[in-house]
Coordinates of C-alpha atoms and ligand atoms in Angstrom, one line a residue:
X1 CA 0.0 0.0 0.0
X2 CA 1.2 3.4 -0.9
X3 CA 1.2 6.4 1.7
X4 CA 2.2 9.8 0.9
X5 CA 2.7 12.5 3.4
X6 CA 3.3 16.3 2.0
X7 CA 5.3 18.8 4.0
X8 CA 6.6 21.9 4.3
X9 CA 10.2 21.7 2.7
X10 CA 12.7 21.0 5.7
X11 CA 16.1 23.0 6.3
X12 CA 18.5 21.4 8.3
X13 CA 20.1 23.4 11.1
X14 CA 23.6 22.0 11.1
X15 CA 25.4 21.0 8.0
X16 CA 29.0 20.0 7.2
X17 CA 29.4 20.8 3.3
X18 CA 33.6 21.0 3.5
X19 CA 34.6 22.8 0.6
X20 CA 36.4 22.0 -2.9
X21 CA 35.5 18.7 -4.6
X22 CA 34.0 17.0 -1.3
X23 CA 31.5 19.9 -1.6
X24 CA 30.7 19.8 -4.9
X25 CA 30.0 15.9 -4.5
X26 CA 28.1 16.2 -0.9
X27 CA 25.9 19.6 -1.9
X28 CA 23.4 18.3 -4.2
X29 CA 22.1 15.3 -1.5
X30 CA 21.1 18.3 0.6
X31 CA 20.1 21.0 -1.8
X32 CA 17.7 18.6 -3.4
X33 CA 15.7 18.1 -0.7
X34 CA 16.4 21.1 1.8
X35 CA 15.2 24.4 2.0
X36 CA 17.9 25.7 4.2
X37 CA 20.9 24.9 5.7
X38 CA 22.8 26.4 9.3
X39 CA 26.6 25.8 7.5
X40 CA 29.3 24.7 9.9
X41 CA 32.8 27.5 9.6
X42 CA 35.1 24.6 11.1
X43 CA 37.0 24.4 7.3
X44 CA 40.5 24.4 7.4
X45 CA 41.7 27.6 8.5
X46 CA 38.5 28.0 9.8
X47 CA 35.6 30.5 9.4
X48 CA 36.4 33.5 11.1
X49 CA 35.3 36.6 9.8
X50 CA 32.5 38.0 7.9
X51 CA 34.5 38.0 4.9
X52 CA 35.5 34.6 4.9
X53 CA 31.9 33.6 5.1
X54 CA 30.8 35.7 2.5
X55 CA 33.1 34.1 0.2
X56 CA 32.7 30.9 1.2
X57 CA 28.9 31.0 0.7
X58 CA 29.6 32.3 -2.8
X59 CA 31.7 29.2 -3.4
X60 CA 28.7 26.8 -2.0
X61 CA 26.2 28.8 -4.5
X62 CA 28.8 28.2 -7.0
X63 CA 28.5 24.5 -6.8
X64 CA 24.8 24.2 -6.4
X65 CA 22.9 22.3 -9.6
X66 CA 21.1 24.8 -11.7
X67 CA 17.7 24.1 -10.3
X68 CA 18.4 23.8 -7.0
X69 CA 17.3 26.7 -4.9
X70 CA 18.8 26.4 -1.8
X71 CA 19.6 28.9 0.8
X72 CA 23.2 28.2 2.6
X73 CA 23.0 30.5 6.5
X74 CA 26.3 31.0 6.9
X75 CA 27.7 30.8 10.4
X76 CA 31.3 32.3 12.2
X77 CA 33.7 29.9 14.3
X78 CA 33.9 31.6 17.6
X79 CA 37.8 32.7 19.0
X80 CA 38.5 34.4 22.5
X81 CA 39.5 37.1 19.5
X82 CA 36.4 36.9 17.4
X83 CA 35.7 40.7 16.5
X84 CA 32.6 41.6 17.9
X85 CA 32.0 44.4 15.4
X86 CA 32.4 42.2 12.5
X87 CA 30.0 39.5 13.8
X88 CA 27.5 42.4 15.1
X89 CA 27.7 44.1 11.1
X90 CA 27.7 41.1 9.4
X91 CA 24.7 39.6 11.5
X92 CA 22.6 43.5 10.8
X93 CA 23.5 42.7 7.2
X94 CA 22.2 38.9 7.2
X95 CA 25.7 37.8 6.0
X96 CA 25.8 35.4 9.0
X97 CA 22.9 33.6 10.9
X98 CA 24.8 32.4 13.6
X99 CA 27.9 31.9 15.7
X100 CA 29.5 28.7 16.5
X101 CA 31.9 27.9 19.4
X102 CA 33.6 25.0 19.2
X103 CA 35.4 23.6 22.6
X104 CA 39.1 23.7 21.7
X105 CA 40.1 20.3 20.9
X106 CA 36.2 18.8 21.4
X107 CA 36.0 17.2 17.5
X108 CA 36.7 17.6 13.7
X109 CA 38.9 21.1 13.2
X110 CA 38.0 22.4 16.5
X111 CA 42.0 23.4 17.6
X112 CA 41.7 27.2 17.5
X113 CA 38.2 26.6 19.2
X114 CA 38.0 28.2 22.4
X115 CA 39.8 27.6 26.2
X116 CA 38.4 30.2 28.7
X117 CA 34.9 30.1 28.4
X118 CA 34.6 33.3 30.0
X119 CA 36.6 35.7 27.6
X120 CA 33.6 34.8 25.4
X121 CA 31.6 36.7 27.7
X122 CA 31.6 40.3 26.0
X123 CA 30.8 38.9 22.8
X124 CA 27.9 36.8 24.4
X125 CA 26.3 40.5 26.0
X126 CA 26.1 42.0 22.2
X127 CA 24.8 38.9 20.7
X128 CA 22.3 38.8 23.6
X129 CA 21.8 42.3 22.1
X130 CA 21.6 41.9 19.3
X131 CA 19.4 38.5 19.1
X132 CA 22.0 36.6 17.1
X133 CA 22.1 32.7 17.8
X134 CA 24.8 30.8 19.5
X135 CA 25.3 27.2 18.2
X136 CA 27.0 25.0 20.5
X137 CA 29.4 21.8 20.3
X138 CA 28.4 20.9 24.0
X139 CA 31.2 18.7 25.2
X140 CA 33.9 19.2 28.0
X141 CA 37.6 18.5 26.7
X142 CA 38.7 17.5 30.3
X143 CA 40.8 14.4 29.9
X144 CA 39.8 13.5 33.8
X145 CA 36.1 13.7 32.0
X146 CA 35.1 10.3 30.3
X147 CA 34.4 10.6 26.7
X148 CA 30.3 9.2 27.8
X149 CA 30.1 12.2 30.2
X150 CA 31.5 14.9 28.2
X151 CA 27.8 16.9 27.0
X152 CA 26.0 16.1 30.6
X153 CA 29.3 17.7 32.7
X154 CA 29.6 20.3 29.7
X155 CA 26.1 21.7 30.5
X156 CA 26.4 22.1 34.4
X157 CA 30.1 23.1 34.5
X158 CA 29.8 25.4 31.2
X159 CA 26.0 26.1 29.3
X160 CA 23.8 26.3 32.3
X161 CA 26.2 29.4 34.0
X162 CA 25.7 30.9 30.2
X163 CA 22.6 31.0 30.0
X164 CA 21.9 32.1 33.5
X165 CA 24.4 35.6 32.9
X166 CA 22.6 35.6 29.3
X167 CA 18.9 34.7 29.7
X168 CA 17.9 36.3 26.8
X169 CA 21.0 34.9 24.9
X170 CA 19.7 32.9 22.3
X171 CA 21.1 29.3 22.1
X172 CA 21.0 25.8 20.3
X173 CA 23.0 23.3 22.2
X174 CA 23.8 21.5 19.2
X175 CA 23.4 17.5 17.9
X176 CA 22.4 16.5 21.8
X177 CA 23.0 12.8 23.0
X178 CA 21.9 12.8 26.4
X179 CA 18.7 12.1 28.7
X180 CA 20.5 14.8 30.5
X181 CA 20.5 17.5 28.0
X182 CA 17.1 16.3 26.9
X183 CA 15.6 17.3 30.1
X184 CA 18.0 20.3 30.3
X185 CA 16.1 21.8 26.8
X186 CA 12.5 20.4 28.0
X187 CA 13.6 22.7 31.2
X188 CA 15.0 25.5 29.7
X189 CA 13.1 29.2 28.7
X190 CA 12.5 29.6 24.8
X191 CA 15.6 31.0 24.4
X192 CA 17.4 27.6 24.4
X193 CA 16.2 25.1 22.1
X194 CA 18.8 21.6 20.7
X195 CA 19.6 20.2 17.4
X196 CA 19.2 16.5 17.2
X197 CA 21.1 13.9 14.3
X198 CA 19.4 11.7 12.1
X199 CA 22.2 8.9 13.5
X200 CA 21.5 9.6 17.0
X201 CA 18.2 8.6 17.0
X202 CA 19.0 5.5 15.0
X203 CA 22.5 4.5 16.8
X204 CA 23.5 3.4 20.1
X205 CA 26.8 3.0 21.7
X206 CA 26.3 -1.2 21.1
X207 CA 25.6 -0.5 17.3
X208 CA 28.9 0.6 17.1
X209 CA 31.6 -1.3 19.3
X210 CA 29.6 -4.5 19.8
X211 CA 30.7 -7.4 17.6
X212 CA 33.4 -5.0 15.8
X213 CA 34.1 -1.8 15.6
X214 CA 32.0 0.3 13.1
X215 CA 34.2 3.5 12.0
X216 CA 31.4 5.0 9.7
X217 CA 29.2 5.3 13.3
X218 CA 31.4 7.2 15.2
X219 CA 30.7 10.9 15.4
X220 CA 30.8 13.4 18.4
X221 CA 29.3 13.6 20.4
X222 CA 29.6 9.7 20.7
X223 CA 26.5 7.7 20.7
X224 CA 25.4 6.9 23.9
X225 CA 23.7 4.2 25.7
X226 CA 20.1 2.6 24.0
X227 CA 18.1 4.7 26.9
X228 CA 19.7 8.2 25.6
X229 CA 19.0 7.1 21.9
X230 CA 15.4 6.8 23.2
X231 CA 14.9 10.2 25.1
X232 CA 16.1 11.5 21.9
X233 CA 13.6 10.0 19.7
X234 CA 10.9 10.7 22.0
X235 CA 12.1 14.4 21.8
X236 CA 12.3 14.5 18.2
X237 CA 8.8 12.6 17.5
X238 CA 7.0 15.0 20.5
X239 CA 6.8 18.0 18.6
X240 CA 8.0 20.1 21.5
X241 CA 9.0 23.4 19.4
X242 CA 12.7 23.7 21.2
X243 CA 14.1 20.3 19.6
X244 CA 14.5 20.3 15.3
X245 CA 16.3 18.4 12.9
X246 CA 20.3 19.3 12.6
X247 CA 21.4 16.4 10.3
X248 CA 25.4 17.0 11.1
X249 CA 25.9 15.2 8.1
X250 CA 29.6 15.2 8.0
X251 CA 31.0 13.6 4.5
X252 CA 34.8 12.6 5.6
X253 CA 36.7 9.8 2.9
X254 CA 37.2 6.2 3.9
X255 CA 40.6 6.8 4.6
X256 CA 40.5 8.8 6.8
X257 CA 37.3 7.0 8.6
X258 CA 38.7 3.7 8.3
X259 CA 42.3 4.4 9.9
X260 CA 43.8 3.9 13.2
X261 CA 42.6 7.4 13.6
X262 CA 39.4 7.7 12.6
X263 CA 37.6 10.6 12.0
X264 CA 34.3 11.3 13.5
X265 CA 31.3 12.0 11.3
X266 CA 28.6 10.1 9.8
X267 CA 27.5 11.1 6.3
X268 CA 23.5 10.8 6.2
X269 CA 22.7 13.3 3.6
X270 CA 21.6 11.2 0.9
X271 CA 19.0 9.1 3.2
X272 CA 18.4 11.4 6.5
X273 CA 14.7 12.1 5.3
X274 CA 13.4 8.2 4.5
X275 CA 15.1 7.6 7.8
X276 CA 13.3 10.4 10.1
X277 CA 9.6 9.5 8.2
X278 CA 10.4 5.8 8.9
X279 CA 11.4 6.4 12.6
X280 CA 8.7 8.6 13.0
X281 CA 6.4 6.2 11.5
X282 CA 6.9 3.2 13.8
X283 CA 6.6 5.5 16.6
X284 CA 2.8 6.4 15.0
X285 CA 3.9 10.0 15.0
X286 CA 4.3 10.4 11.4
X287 CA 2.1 13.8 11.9
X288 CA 5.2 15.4 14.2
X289 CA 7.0 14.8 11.3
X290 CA 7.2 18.4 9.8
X291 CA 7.5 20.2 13.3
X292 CA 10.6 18.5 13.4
X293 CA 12.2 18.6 10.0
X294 CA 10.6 21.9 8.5
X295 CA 8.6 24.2 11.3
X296 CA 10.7 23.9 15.0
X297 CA 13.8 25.4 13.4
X298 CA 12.5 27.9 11.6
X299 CA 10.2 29.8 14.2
X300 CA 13.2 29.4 16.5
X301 CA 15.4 31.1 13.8
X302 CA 12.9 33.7 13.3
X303 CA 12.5 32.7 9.5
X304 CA 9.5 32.5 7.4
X305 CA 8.9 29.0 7.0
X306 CA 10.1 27.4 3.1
X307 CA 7.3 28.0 0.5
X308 CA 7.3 25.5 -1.2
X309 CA 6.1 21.6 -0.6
X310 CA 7.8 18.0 -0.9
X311 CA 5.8 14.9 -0.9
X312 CA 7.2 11.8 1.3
X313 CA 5.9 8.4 -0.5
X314 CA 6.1 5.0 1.4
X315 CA 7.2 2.9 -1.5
X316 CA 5.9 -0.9 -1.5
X317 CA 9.6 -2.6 -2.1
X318 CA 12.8 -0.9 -0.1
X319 CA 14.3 2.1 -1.9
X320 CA 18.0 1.8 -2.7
X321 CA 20.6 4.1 -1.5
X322 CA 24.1 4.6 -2.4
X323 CA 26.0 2.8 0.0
X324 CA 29.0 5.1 -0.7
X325 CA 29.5 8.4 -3.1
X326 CA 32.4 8.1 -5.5
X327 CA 34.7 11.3 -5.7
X328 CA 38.1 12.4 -7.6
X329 CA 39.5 12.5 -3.9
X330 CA 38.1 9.3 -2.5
X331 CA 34.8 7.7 -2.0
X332 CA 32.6 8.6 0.8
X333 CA 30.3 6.2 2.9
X334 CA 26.9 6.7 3.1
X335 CA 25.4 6.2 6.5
X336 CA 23.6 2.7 6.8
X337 CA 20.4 2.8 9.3
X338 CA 21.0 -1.4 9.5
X339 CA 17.4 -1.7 8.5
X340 CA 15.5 -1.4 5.0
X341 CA 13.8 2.3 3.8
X342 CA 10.6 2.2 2.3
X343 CA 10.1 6.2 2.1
X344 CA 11.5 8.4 -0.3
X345 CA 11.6 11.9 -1.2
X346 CA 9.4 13.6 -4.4
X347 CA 11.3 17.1 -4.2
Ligands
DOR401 O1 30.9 13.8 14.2 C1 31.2 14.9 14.1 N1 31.8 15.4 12.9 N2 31.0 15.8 15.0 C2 31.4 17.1 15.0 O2 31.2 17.8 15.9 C3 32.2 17.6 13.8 C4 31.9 16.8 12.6 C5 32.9 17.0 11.5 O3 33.2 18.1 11.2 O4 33.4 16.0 10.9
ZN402 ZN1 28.8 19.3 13.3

């Protein structure tokens, strides 16, 4: 039997798109399908002014498909040097939607992230100000802090004292993992609202280091135990307004995944949306669907919603998926759920 299901078009609130040929291979999975995206500024050198933004969101509209009209919100890595004036101009003149601060040291390209939380605090009181969004990676880099406890100890020891100097600070605690931060967001004023993965609502710790290790399901934060993958799947399907979809699709090659090293990042760009309507599904929640995916994110954001429509149809066989991308630089794995997809995407 055939079921369709028409939404809003979605935008996904925290994308990795890299830059060079990896973007020009990982862009069109997203712009496709997606309305808009929150664009993560952890490149190499990272983004850190208004300028570099500006010209990196002419190279993403550069590689978009002809009849793809997707909307790239361009976002500014955070430094204990970040100049204030340029984020406060740049954010007046919509060249950036957010601000990022990365942990030093916390995940992928975070080194020049940031140390002392509370140099941050001047920039903080004109965002406040100014109503511009702070995105954050919410883990402690304390190497007395085990890796499964890095986002609950980051939000007592660092988030919650932000948030209670900057109550009207606007904040998304980024691709959350945690019962603890679940409850955190459910507890929180409007201001603060969370991201959550496709891949953390599918994966749990097990999935990944139980009978093998799986490189292409380790991301940070790291998934957690079954009952944290469950909070946040009963978050996402809720339709509580502070929790929407942030895919943190993050394309990295093989090599570099499967290594002795790996990378962290899953890449679920290609498949995020036939996962989410399938998760949503079994939990007979389908109708929270678009709340998630295309509504939540945008109120919070203060944007209209997308115009436009796409139409979600459950397909009678399982729809096939790349299981990897092919580029000049390497080939890219695709993220596998572990179980078939019958939905898929009329854009
Ligand atoms: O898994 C992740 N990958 N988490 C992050 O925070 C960064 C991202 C990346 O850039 O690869
Ligand atoms: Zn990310």
């Amino acid at each position: 039997m055939t079921k369709e299901l028409e939404i809003v078009r979605p935008d996904d609130w925290h994308l990795h798109l890299r830059d060079g040929t990896i973007l020009k291979s990982v862009l069109p999975y997203t712009s496709k399908i997606f309305g808009r995206s929150i664009i993560m500024p952890n490149l190499i050198p990272p983004i850190t002014t208004v300028q570099d933004a500006t010209m990196y969101k002419d190279r993403i509209i550069e590689a978009l498909p002809n009849d793809h009209s997707f909307r790239p919100l361009m976002t500014l890595y955070l430094t204990e040097t970040t100049d204030v004036m340029d984020l406060a101009e740049g954010f007046a003149k919509n060249l950036i939607s957010a601000v990022k601060l990365y942990p030093a040291g916390a995940t992928t390209n975070s080194s020049l992230g940031v140390n002392d939380f509370k140099r941050l605090y001047k920039i903080f009181e004109k965002m406040e100000e100014i109503g511009c969004i702070l995105c954050v990676h919410g883990e402690i880099v304390d190497p007395d802090v085990d890796i499964f406890d890095r986002e609950h100890v980051f939000i007592e020891r660092v988030l919650d004292p932000i948030i209670r100097t900057f109550p009207n600070l606007k904040v998304v605690m980024e691709h959350i993992t945690t019962e603890e931060a679940v409850n955190y967001i459910e507890t929180s004023n409007e201001n603060v609202a969370a991201t959550i993965t496709t891949h953390h609502l599918v994966i749990n710790r097990n999935l990944m280091l139980a009978g093998g290790i799986k490189p292409h399901y380790y991301c940070l934060p790291v998934a957690k135990r079954e009952k944290h993958r469950v909070a946040l799947l009963n978050a996402a399907v809720s339709g509580n307004s502070s929790f929407f979809l942030g895919t943190d699709s993050a394309p990295h090659f093989d090599s570099q995944k499967e290594s002795s090293c790996g990378c962290a990042g899953c890449f679920t760009a290609p498949n995020t949306l036939p996962i989410l309507a399938q998760l949503f599904e079994q939990e007979s929640l389908l109708k929270e669907l678009e709340k998630f995916v295309s509504i939540n994110g945008a109120n919070f954001y203060n944007l209209p919603l997308n115009s436009e429509h796409i139409k979600l149809v459950k397909e009678e066989y399982p729809v096939e998926f790349p299981n990897k991308i092919f580029t000049s630089e390497g080939d890219i794995t695709v993220f596998d759920p572990g179980f078939p997809l019958y939905w898929s995407v009329k854009s």
